[in-house]
CSV table of C-alpha atoms in Angstrom, one decimal:
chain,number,residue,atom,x,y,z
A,1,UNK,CA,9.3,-14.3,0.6
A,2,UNK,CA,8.6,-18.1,2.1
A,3,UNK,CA,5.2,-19.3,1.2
A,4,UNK,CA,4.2,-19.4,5.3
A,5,UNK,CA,5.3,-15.6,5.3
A,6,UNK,CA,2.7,-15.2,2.9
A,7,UNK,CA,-0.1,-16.8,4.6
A,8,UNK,CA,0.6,-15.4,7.7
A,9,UNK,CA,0.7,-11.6,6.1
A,10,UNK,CA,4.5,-10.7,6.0
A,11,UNK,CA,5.6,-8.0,4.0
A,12,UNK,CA,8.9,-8.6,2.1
A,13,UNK,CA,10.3,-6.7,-0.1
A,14,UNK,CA,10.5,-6.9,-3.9
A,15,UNK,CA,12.7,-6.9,-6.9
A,16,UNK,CA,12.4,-3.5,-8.5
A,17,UNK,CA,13.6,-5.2,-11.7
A,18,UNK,CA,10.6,-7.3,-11.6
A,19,UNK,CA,8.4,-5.0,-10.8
A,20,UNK,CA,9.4,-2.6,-14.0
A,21,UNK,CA,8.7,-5.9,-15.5
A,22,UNK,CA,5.6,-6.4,-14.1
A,23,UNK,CA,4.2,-3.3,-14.5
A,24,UNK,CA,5.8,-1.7,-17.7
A,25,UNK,CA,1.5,-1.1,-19.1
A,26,UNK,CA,1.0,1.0,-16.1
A,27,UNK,CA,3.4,2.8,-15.2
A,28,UNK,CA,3.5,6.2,-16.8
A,29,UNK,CA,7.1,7.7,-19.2
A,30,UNK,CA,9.4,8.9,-17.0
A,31,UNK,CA,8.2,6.9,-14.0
A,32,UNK,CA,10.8,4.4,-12.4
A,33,UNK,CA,10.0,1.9,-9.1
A,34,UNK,CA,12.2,2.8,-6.6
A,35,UNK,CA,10.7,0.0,-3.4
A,36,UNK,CA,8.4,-2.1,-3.5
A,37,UNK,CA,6.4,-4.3,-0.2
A,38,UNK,CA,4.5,-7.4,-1.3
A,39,UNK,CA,1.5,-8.1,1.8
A,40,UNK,CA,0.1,-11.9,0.4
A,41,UNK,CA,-0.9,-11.0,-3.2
A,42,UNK,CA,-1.5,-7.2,-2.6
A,43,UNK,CA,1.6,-5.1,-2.9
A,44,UNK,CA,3.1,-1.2,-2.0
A,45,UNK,CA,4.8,0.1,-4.7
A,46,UNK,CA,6.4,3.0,-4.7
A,47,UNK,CA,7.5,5.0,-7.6
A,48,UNK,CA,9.2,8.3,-8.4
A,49,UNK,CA,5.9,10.0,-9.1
A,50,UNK,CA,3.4,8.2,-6.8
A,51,UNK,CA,2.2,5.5,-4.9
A,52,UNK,CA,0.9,2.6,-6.3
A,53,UNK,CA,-1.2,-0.3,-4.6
A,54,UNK,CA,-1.9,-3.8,-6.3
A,55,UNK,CA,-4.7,-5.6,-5.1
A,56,UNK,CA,-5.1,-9.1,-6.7
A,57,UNK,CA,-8.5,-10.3,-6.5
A,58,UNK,CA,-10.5,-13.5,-7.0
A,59,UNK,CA,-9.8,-17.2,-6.6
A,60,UNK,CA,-6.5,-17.4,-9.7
A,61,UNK,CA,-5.6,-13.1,-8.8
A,62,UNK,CA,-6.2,-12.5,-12.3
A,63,UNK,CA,-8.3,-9.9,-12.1
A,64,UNK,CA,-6.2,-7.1,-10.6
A,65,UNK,CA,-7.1,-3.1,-9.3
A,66,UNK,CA,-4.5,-0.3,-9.3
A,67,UNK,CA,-5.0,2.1,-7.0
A,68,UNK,CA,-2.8,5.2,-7.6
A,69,UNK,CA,-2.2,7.9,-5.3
A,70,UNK,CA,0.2,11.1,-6.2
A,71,UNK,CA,2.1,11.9,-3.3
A,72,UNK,CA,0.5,15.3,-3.3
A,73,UNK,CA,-2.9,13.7,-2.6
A,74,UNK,CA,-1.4,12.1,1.0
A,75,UNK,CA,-2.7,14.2,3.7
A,76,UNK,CA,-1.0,12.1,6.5
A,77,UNK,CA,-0.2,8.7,7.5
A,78,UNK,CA,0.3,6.8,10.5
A,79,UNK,CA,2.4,3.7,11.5
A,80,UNK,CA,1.5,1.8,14.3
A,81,UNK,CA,4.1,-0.9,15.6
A,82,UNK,CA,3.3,-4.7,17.1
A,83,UNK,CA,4.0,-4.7,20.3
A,84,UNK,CA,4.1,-7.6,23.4
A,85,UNK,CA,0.2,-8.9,23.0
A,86,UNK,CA,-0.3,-7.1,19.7
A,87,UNK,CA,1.0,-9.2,17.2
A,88,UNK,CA,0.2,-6.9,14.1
A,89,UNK,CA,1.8,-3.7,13.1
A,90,UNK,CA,-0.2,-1.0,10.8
A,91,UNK,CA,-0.3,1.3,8.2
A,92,UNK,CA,-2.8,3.8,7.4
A,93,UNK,CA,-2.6,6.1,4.6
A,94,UNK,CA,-5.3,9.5,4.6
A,95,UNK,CA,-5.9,10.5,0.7
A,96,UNK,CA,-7.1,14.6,0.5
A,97,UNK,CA,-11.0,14.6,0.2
A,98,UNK,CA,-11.4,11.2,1.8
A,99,UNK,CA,-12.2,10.9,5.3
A,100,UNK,CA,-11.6,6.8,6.5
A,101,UNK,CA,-8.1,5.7,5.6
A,102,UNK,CA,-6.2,3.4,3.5
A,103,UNK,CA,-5.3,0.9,6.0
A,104,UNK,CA,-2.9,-2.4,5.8
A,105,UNK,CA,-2.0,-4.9,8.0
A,106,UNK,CA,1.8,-6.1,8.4
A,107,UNK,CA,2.9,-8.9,11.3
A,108,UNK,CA,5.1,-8.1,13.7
A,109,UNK,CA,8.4,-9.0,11.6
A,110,UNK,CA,7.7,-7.2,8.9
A,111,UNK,CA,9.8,-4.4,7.5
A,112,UNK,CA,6.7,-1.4,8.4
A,113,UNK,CA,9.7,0.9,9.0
A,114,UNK,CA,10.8,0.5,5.9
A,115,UNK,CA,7.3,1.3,4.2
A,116,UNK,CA,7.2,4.4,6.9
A,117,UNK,CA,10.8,5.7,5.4
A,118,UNK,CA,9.9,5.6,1.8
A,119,UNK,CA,6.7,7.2,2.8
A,120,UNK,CA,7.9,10.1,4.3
A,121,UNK,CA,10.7,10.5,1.7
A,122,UNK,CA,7.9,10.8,-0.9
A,123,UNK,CA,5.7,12.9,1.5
A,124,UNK,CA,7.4,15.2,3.7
């Protein structure tokens, strides 16, 4: 991913070698990445047992939250595409016993469909 892909919000995809790298304290035994969609700093990882998303926060993105979600706990999800005037395609992602969604942002070249796939591999 270009640096001006990352300021404008592109999602590209990521190394899954780097990401076992990356994330070999977190993940759990057994678990393997299979994809992975890096959004500026925050990224969509998906494993075989759940989703995971990284949100880097703070001026260096030192500090760091993992939000995991078992596929069980995904209600339903929606992906809306950019379109003409729209410029923005996005992802929201309804977790069992929450009632406002996880939502993301992807511009309009950015692999959404790709996210939507894995999703509903994991899901349905």
């Amino acid at each position: 991913m270009g640096f001006l892909d990352g300021l404008m919000g592109n999602a590209s995809e990521v190394d899954v070698t780097k990401l076992e790298k990356d994330l070999k304290d977190i993940l759990a035994g057994g678990e393997q990445v299979e994809s992975g969609y890096k959004v500026l700093r925050d990224s969509f990882i998906f494993t075989n047992k759940r989703l995971l998303l990284v949100d880097k926060q703070g001026m260096t993105g030192k500090k760091v939250e993992y939000h995991s979600i078992p596929y069980k706990s995904i209600t339903h999800f929606s992906v809306e595409t950019a379109g003409s005037f729209d410029m923005d395609a996005e992802l929201k992602i309804w977790i069992s016993g929450s009632s406002e969604p996880i939502g993301k942002l992807f511009k309009k070249d950015s692999p959404i469909e790709s996210v939507q796939q894995t999703l509903a591999e994991h899901v349905l």
